[in-house]
CSV table of C-alpha atoms in Angstrom, one decimal:
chain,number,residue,atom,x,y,z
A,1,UNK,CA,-19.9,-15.3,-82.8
A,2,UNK,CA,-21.9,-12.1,-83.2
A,3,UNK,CA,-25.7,-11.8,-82.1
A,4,UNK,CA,-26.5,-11.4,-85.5
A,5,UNK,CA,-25.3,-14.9,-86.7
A,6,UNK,CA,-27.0,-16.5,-83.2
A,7,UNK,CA,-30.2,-14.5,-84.5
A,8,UNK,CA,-30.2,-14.3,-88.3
A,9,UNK,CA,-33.8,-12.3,-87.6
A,10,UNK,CA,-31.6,-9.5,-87.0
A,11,UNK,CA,-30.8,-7.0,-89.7
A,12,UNK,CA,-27.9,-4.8,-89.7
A,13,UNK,CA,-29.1,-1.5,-90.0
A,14,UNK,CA,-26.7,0.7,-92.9
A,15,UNK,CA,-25.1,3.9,-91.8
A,16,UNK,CA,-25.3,6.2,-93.8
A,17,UNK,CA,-21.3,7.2,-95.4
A,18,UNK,CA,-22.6,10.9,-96.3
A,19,UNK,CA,-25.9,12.9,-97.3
A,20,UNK,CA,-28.1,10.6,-99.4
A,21,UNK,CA,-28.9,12.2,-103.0
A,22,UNK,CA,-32.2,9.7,-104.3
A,23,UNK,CA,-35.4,9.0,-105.6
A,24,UNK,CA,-37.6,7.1,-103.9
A,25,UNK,CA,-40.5,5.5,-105.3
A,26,UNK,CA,-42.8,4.7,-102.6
A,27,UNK,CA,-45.6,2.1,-103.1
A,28,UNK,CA,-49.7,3.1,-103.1
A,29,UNK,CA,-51.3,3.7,-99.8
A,30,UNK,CA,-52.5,0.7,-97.5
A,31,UNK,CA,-55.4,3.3,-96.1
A,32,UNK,CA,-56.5,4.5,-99.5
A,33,UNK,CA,-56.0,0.2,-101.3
A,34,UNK,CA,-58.7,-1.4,-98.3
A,35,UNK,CA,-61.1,1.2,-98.2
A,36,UNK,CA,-61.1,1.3,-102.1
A,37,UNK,CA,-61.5,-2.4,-101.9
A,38,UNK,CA,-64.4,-2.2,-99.5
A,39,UNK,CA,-66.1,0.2,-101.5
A,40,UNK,CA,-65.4,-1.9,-104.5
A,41,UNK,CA,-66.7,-4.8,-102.9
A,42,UNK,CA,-69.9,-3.4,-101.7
A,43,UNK,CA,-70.9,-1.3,-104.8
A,44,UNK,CA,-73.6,-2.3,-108.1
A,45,UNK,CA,-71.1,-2.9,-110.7
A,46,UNK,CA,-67.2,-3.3,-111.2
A,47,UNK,CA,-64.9,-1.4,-110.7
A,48,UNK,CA,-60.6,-1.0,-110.8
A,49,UNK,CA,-57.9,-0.2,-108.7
A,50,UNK,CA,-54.7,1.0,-110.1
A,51,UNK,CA,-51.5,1.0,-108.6
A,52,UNK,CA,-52.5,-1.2,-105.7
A,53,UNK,CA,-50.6,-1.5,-102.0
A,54,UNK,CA,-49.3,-5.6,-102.4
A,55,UNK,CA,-48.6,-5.8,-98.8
A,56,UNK,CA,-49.7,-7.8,-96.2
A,57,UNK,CA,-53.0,-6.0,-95.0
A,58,UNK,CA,-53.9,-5.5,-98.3
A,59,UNK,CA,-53.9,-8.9,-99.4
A,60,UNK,CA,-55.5,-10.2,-96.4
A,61,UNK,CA,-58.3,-7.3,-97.3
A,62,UNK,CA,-58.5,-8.6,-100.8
A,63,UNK,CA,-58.4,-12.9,-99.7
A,64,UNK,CA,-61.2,-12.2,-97.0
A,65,UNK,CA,-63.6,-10.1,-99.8
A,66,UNK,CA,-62.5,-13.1,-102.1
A,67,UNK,CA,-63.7,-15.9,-99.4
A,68,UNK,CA,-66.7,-13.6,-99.2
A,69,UNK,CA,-67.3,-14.1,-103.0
A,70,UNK,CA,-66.3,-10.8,-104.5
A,71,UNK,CA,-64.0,-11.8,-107.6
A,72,UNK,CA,-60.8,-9.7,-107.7
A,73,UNK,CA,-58.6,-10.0,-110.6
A,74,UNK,CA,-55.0,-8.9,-110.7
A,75,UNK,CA,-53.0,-7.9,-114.0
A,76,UNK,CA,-49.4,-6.6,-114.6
A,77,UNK,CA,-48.9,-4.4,-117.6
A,78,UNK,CA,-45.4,-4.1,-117.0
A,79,UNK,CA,-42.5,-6.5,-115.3
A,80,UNK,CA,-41.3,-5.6,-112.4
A,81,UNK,CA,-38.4,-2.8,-112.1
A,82,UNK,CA,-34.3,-3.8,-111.9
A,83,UNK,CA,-32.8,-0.8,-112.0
A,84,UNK,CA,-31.0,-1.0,-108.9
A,85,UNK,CA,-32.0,2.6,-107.7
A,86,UNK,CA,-33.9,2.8,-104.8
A,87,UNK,CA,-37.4,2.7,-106.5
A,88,UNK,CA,-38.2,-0.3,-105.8
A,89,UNK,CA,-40.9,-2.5,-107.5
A,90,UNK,CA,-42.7,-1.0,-110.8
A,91,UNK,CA,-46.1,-0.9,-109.4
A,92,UNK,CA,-47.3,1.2,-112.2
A,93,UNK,CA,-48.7,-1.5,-114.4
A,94,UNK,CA,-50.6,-3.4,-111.6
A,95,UNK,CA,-54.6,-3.3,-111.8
A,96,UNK,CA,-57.1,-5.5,-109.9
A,97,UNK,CA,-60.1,-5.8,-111.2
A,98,UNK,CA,-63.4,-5.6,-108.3
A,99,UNK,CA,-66.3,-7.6,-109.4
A,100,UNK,CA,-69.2,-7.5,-106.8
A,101,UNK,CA,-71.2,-10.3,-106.0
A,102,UNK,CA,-74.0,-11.6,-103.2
A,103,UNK,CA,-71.6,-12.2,-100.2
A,104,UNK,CA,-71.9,-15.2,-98.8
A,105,UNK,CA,-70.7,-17.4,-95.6
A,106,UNK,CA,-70.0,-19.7,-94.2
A,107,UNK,CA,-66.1,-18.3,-94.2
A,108,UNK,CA,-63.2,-17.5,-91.9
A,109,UNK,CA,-61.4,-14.0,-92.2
A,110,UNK,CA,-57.6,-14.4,-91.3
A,111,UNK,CA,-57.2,-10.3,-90.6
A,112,UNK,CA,-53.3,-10.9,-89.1
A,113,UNK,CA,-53.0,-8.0,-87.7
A,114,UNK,CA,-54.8,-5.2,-89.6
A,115,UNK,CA,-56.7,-3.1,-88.1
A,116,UNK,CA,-58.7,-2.2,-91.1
A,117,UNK,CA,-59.6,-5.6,-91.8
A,118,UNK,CA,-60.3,-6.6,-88.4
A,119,UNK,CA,-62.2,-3.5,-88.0
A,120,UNK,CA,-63.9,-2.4,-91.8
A,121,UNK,CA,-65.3,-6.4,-92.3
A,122,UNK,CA,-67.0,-7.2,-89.9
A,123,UNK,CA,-69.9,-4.6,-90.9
A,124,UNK,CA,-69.4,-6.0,-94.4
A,125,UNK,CA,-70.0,-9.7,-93.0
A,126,UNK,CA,-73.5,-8.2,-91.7
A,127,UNK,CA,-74.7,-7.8,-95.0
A,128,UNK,CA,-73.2,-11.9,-96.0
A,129,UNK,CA,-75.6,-14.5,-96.3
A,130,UNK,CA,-74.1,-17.1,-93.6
A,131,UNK,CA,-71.6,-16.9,-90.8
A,132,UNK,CA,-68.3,-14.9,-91.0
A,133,UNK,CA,-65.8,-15.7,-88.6
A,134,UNK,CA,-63.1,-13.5,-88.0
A,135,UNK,CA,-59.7,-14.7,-86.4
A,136,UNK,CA,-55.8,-13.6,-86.7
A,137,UNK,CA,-52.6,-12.8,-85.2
A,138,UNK,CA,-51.7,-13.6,-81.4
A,139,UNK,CA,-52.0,-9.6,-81.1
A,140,UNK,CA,-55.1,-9.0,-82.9
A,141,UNK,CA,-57.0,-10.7,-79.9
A,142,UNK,CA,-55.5,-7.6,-77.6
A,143,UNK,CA,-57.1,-4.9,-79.9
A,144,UNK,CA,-60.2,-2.9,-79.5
A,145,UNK,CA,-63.2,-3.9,-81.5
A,146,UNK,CA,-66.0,-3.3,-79.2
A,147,UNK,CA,-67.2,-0.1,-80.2
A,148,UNK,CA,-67.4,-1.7,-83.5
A,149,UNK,CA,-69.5,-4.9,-82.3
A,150,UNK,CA,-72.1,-3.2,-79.9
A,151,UNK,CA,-72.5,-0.6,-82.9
A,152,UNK,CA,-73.0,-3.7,-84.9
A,153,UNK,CA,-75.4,-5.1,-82.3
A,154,UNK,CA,-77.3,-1.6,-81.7
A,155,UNK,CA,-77.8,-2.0,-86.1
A,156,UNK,CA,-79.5,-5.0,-86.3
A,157,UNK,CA,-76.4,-7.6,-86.4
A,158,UNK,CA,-76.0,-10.6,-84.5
A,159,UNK,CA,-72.2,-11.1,-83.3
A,160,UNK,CA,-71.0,-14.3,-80.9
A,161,UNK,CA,-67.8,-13.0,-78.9
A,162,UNK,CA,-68.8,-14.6,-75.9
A,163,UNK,CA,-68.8,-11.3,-74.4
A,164,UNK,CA,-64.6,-10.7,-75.1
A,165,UNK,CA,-65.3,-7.3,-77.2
A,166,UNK,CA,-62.2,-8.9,-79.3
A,167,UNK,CA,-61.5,-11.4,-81.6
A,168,UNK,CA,-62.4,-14.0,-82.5
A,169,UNK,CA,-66.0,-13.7,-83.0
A,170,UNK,CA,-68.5,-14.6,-85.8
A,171,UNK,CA,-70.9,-12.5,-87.6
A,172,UNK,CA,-74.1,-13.8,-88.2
A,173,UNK,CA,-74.9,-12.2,-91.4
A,174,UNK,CA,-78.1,-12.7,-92.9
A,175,UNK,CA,-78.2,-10.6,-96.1
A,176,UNK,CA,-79.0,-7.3,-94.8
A,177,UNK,CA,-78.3,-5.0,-91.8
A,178,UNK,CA,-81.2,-2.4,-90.5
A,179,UNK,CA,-79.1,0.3,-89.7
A,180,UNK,CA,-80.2,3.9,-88.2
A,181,UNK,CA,-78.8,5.8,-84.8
A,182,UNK,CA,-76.0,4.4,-83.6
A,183,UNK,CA,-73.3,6.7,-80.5
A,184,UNK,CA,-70.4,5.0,-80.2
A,185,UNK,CA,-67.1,5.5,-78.2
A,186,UNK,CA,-64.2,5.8,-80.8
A,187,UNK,CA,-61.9,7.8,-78.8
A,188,UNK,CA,-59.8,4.5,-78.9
A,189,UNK,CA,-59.8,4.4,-83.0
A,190,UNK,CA,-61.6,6.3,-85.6
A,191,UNK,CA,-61.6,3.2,-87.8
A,192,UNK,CA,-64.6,2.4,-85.3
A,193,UNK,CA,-66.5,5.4,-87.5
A,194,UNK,CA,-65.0,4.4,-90.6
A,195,UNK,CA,-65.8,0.8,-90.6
A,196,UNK,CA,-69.7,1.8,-89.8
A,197,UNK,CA,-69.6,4.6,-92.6
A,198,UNK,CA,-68.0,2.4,-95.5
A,199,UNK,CA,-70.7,0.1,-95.5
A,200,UNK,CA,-73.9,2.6,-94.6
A,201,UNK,CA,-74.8,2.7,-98.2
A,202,UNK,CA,-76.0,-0.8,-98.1
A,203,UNK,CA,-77.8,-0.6,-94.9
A,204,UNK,CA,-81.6,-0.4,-95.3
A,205,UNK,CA,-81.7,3.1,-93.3
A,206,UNK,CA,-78.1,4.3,-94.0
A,207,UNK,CA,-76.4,5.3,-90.8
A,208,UNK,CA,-76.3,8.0,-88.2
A,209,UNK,CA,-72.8,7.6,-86.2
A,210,UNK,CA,-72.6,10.0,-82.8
A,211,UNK,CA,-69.3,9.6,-81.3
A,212,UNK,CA,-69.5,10.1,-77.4
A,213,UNK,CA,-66.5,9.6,-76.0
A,214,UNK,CA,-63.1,11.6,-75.4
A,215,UNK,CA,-61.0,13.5,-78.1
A,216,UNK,CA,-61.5,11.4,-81.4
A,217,UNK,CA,-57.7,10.4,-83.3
A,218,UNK,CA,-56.6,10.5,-86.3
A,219,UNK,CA,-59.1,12.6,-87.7
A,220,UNK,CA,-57.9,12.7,-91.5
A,221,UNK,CA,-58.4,8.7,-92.0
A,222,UNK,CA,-62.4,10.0,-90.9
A,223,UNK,CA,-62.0,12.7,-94.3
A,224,UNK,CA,-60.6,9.9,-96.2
A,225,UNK,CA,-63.5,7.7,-95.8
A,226,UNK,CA,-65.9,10.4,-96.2
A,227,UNK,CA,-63.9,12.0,-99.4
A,228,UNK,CA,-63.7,8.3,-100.9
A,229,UNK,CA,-67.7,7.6,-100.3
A,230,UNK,CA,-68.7,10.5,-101.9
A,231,UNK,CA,-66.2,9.7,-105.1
A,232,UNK,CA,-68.5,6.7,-105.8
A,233,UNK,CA,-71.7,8.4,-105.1
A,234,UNK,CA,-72.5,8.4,-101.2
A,235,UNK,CA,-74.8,11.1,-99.5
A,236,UNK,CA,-72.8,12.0,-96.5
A,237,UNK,CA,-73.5,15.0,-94.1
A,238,UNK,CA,-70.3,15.3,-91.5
A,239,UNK,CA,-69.2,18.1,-89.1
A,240,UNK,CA,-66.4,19.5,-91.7
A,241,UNK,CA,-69.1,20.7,-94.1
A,242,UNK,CA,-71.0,21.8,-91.8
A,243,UNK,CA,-72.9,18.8,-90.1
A,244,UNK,CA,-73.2,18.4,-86.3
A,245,UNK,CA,-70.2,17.9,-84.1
A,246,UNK,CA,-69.2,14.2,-83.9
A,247,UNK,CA,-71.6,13.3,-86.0
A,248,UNK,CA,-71.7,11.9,-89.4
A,249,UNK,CA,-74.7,10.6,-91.5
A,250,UNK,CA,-74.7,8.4,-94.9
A,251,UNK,CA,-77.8,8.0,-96.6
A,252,UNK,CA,-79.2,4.3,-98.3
A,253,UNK,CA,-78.1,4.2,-102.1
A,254,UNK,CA,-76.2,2.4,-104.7
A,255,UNK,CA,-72.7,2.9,-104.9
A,256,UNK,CA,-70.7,3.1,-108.4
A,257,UNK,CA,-67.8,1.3,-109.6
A,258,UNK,CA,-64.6,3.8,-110.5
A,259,UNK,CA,-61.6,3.3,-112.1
A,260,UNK,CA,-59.2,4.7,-108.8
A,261,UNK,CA,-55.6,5.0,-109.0
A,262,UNK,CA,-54.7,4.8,-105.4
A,263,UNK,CA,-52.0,7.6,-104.6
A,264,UNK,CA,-48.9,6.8,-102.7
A,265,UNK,CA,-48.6,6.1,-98.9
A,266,UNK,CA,-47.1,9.1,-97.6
A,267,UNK,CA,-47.1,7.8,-94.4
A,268,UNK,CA,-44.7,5.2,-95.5
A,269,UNK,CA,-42.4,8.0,-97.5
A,270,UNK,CA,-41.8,9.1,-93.7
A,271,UNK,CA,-38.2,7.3,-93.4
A,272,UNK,CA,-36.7,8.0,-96.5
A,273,UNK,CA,-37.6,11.9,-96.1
A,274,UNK,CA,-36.1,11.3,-92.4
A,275,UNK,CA,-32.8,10.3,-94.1
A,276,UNK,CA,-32.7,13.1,-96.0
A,277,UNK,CA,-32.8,15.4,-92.8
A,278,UNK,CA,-30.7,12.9,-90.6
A,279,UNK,CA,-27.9,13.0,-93.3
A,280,UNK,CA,-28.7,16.8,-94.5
A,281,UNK,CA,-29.4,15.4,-97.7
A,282,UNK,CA,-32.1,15.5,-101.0
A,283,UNK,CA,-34.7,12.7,-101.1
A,284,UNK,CA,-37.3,13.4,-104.0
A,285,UNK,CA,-40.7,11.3,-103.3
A,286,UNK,CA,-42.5,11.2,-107.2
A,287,UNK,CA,-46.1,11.9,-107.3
A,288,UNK,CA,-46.9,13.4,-103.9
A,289,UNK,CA,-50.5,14.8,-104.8
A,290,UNK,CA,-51.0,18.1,-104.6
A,291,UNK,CA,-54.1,17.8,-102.3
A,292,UNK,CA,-54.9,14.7,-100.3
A,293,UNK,CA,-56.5,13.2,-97.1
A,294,UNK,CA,-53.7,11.3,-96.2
A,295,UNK,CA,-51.7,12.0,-92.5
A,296,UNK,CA,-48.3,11.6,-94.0
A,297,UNK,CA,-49.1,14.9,-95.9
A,298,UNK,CA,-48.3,17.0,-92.3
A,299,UNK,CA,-44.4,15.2,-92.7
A,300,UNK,CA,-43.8,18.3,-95.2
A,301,UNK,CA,-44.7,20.8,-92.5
A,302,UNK,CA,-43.4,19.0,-89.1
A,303,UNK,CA,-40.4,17.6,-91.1
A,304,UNK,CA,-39.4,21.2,-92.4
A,305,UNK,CA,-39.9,22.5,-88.8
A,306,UNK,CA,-37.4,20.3,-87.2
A,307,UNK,CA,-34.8,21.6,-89.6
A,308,UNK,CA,-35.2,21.0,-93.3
A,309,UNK,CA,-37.3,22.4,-96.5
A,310,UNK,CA,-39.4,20.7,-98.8
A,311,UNK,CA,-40.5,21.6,-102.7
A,312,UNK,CA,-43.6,20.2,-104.1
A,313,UNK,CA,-44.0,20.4,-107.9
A,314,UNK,CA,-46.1,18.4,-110.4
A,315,UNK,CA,-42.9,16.0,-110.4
A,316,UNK,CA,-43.6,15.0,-106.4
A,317,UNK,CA,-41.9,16.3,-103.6
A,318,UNK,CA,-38.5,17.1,-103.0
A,319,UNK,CA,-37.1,17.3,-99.5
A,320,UNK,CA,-33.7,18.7,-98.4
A,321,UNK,CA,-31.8,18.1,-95.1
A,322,UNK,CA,-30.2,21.2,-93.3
A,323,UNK,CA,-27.5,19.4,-91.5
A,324,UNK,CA,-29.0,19.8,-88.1
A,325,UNK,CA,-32.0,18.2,-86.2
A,326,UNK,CA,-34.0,20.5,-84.4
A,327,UNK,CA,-36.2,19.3,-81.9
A,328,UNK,CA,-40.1,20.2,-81.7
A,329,UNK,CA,-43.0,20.2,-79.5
A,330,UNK,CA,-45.6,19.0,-81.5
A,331,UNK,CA,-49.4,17.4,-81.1
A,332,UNK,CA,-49.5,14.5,-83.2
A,333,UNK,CA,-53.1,13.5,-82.1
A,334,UNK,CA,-54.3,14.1,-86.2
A,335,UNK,CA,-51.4,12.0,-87.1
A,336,UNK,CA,-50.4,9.2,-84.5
A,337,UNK,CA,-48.8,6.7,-86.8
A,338,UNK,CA,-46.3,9.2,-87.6
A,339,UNK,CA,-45.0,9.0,-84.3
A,340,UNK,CA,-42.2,6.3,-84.2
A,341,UNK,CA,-40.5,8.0,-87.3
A,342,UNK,CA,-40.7,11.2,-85.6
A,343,UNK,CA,-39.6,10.0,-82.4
A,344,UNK,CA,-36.7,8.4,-84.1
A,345,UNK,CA,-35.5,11.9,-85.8
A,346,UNK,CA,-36.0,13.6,-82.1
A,347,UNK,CA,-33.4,11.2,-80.4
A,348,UNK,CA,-30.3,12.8,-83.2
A,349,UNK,CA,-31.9,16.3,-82.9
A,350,UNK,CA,-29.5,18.5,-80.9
A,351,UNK,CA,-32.6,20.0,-78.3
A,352,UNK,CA,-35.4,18.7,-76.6
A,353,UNK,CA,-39.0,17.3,-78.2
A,354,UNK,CA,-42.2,17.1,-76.3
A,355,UNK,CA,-44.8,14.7,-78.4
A,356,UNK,CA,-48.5,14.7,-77.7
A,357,UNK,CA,-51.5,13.5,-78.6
A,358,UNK,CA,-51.2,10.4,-78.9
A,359,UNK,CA,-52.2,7.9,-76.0
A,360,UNK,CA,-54.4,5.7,-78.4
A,361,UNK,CA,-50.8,4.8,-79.6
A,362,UNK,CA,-50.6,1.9,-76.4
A,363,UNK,CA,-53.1,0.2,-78.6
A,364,UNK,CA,-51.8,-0.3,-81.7
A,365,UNK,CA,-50.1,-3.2,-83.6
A,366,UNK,CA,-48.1,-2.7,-80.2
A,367,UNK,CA,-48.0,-0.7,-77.4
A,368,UNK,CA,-46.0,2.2,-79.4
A,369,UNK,CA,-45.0,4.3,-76.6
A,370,UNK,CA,-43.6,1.7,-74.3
A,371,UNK,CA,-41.8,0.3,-77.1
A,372,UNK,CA,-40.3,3.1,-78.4
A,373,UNK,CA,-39.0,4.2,-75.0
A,374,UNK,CA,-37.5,1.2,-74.1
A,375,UNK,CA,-35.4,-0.1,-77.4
A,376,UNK,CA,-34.5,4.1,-77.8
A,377,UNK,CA,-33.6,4.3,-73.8
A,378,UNK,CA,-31.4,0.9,-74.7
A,379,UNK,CA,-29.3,2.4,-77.2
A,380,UNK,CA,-28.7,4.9,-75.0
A,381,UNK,CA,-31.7,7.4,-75.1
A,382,UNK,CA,-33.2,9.7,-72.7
A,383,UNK,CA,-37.0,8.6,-73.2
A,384,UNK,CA,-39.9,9.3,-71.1
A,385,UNK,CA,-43.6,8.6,-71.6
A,386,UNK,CA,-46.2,10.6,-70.6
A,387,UNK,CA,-50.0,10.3,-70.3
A,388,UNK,CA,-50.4,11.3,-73.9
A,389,UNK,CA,-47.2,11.0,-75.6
A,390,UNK,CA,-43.2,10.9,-75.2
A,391,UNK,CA,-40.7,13.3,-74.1
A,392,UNK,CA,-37.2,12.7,-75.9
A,393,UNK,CA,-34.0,14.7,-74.5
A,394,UNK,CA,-31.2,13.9,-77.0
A,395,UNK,CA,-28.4,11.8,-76.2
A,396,UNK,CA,-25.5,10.2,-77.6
A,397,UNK,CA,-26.9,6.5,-79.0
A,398,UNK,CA,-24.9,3.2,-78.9
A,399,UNK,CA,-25.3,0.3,-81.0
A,400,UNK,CA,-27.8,-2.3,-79.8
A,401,UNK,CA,-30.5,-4.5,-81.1
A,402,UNK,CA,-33.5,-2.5,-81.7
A,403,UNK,CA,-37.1,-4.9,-81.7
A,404,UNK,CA,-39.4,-4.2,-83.2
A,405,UNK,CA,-42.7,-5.9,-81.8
A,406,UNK,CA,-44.0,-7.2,-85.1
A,407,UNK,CA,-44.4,-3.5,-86.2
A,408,UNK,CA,-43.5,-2.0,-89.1
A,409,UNK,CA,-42.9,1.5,-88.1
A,410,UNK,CA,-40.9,0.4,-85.2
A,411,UNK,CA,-38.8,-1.4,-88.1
A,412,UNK,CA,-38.8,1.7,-89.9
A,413,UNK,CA,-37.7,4.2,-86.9
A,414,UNK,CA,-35.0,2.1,-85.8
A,415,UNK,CA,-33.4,2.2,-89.4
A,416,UNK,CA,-33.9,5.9,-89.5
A,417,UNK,CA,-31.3,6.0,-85.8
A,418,UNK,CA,-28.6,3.2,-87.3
A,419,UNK,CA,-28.2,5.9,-90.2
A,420,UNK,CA,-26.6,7.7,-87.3
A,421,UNK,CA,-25.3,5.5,-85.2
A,422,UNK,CA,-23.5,2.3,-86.2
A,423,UNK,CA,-23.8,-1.1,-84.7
A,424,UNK,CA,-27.5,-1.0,-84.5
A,425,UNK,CA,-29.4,-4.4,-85.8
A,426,UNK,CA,-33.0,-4.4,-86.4
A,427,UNK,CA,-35.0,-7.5,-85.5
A,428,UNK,CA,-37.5,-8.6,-88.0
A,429,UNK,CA,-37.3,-6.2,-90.5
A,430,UNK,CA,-39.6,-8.5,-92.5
A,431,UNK,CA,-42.2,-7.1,-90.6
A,432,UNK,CA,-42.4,-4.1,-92.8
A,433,UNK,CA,-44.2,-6.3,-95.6
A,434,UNK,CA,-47.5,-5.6,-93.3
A,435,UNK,CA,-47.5,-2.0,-95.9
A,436,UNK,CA,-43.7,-1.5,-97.0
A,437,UNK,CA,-43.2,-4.8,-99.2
A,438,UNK,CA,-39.2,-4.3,-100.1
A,439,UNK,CA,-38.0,-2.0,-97.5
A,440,UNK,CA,-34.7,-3.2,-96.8
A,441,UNK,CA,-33.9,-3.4,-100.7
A,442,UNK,CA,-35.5,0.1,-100.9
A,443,UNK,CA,-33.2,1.7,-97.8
A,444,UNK,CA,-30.2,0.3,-99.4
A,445,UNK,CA,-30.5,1.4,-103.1
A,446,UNK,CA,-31.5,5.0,-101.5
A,447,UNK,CA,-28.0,4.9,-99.6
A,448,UNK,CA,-25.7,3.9,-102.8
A,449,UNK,CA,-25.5,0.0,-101.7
């Protein structure tokens, strides 16, 4: 009996017969969907969201503002898609309606795993009337909030963790939050800065964020935030328009309702344009704006470096494999969740890649680093972590079961190797519904099957 029929988890991972030729639809961004809901939640009148990410986070984001009292209506235009290409779902047609309302406890938050609800909430829950309390996922407990809750605390919030600086805890809302001058240490997350930003509009003195500690991460979710607070009317001064270093300030006011339709997650088009440079072949992603905030956008630059070439036109983006992997020393510390996908490529290129940047990676939905290094060592890899990052010297892979930690870019990178290298079985793909809902219908229809 094979180890897939003991463990039905496991998913046999396609190779790839010959360069893929598709069109991949890729569904709206999960960073872009909860910060538009937040904003949506929080502002004086209602607003929409078109072409929504239905994933997990999301709809955990959207059932916790629910519980909260925000209404939040969903309508399909259009049916769903079943036209057997790799596009996937029709999410065109999908709006949800945001209708704010007094928030209100007493609730409990189910956040799973998400770091954005865990993390964007509980400042929302300060301005409830009632208790919040925030539980979730067996892994969530092991994330870092506290920069987050002593902010809180610093604001005017009172918070019961019994001293964990995790979850669970419970806000004590009670209808309003002072705000003011708040240094925090976010060199861990910069959804520590986001989540105090997204809700500053509503706090009676707006908010003055310092970050104090080490290098901060992922810098472009910080410009998304601040982009997306100014689109529905936020005052905010920040160091990239010429504000003080690590410091970013949002003024009290009213925020509007806008009709937003939510671009796709590039960070989630990462495996399909890796097949098209695994298998030097053509993967077009529609709709890849022109301009946009999003981390995935630097795939088009490190992607074409490690051997292949990108077009973008008002059509989307068109990627073409060269037929060789090159590999690439690269700082990824802008961009960390691109890692496991690049890692992936890296272990088929035919050289060496050094990549860096990226410690705050041990403490995400799972240690990233560790886990990549062992399941690509165990196929046969030559992995090695370092203090900031991984260095991958190319080897010839084997089949093997790749795990995948209840992450969905771990799912994600070890179907980008069994493109390459047959035999490999990927356990709990289904984990890619936290942000890619369909992905194993969507790799196969992009590979012919």
């Amino acid at each position: 009996m094979t180890e897939s029929a003991v463990h039905p988890a496991l998913w046999p991972a396609p190779v790839a017969s010959g360069a893929v030729d598709a069109t991949v639809t890729v569904p709206g961004s999960k960073s872009v969907t909860n910060r538009a809901l937040v904003l949506a939640a929080l502002a004086s009148e209602p607003g929409r969201l078109r072409r929504p990410l239905r994933s997990r986070d999301t709809l955990l984001m959207a059932d916790a503002l629910r519980a909260m009292g925000v209404s939040i209506e969903e309508t399909v235009s259009s049916s769903a898609s079943a036209t057997g290409d790799a596009s996937g779902p029709e999410f065109s047609g999908e709006t949800w309606r945001v209708v704010p309302a007094p928030l209100r406890g007493p609730v409990t938050v189910d956040v799973g795993n998400a770091g954005t609800v865990m993390r964007f909430l509980p400042p929302v829950a300060a301005l409830a009337e009632g208790p919040v309390r925030f539980d979730g996922d067996p892994r969530s407990y092991e994330r870092p909030l506290t920069g987050v809750i002593e902010a809180l605390r610093v604001l005017g919030a009172r918070i019961d963790d019994d001293s964990r600086g995790s979850l669970p805890m419970t806000v004590h809302g009670g209808g309003a939050l002072d705000g003011g001058p708040v240094a925090i240490d976010a060199s861990s997350s910069s959804q520590f800065v986001s989540a105090l930003l997204l809700s500053a509009p509503r706090f009676n003195q707006g908010v003055e964020v310092r970050h104090t500690g080490d290098r901060l991460p992922s810098l472009p979710h910080i410009r998304m935030t601040v982009d997306m607070l100014r689109a529905v009317g936020a005052r905010v001064d920040e160091p990239e328009t010429g504000g003080e270093p690590n410091v970013w300030r949002v003024a009290p006011s009213a925020l509007l309702g806008r009709d937003l339709t939510i671009e796709p997650d590039l960070s989630n088009a990462q495996p399909f344009l890796a097949a098209a440079l695994v298998t030097g072949g053509r993967v077009t992603i529609p709709d890849w704006p022109a301009h946009t905030t999003q981390p995935g956008d630097a795939l088009r630059e490190i992607f074409t470096a490690m051997g292949g070439s990108c077009e973008l036109t008002e059509h989307g983006l068109t990627f073409t494999g060269s037929g060789r992997i090159h590999g690439i020393d690269v700082d990824l510390g802008e961009v960390g969740e691109l890692t496991p996908g690049i890692a992936a490529v890296a272990a088929l290129a035919d050289s060496p890649s050094t990549l860096s940047g990226v410690a705050h990676l041990r403490l995400h939905e799972t240690d990233r680093l560790a886990a990549l290094t062992k399941e690509i060592n165990e196929l046969g890899g030559d992995v090695t972590e370092t203090a900031d990052g991984l260095h991958i010297r190319p080897r010839p892979l084997r089949g093997g079961t790749f795990h995948t930690y209840d992450d969905h870019r771990m799912a994600t990178a070890g179907s980008v190797i069994g493109l390459a290298v047959p035999g490999v079985e990927i356990e709990n793909v289904a984990t890619t519904a936290k942000t890619l809902p369909d992905f194993p219908q969507m790799w196969t229809g992009m590979l012919g099957a």
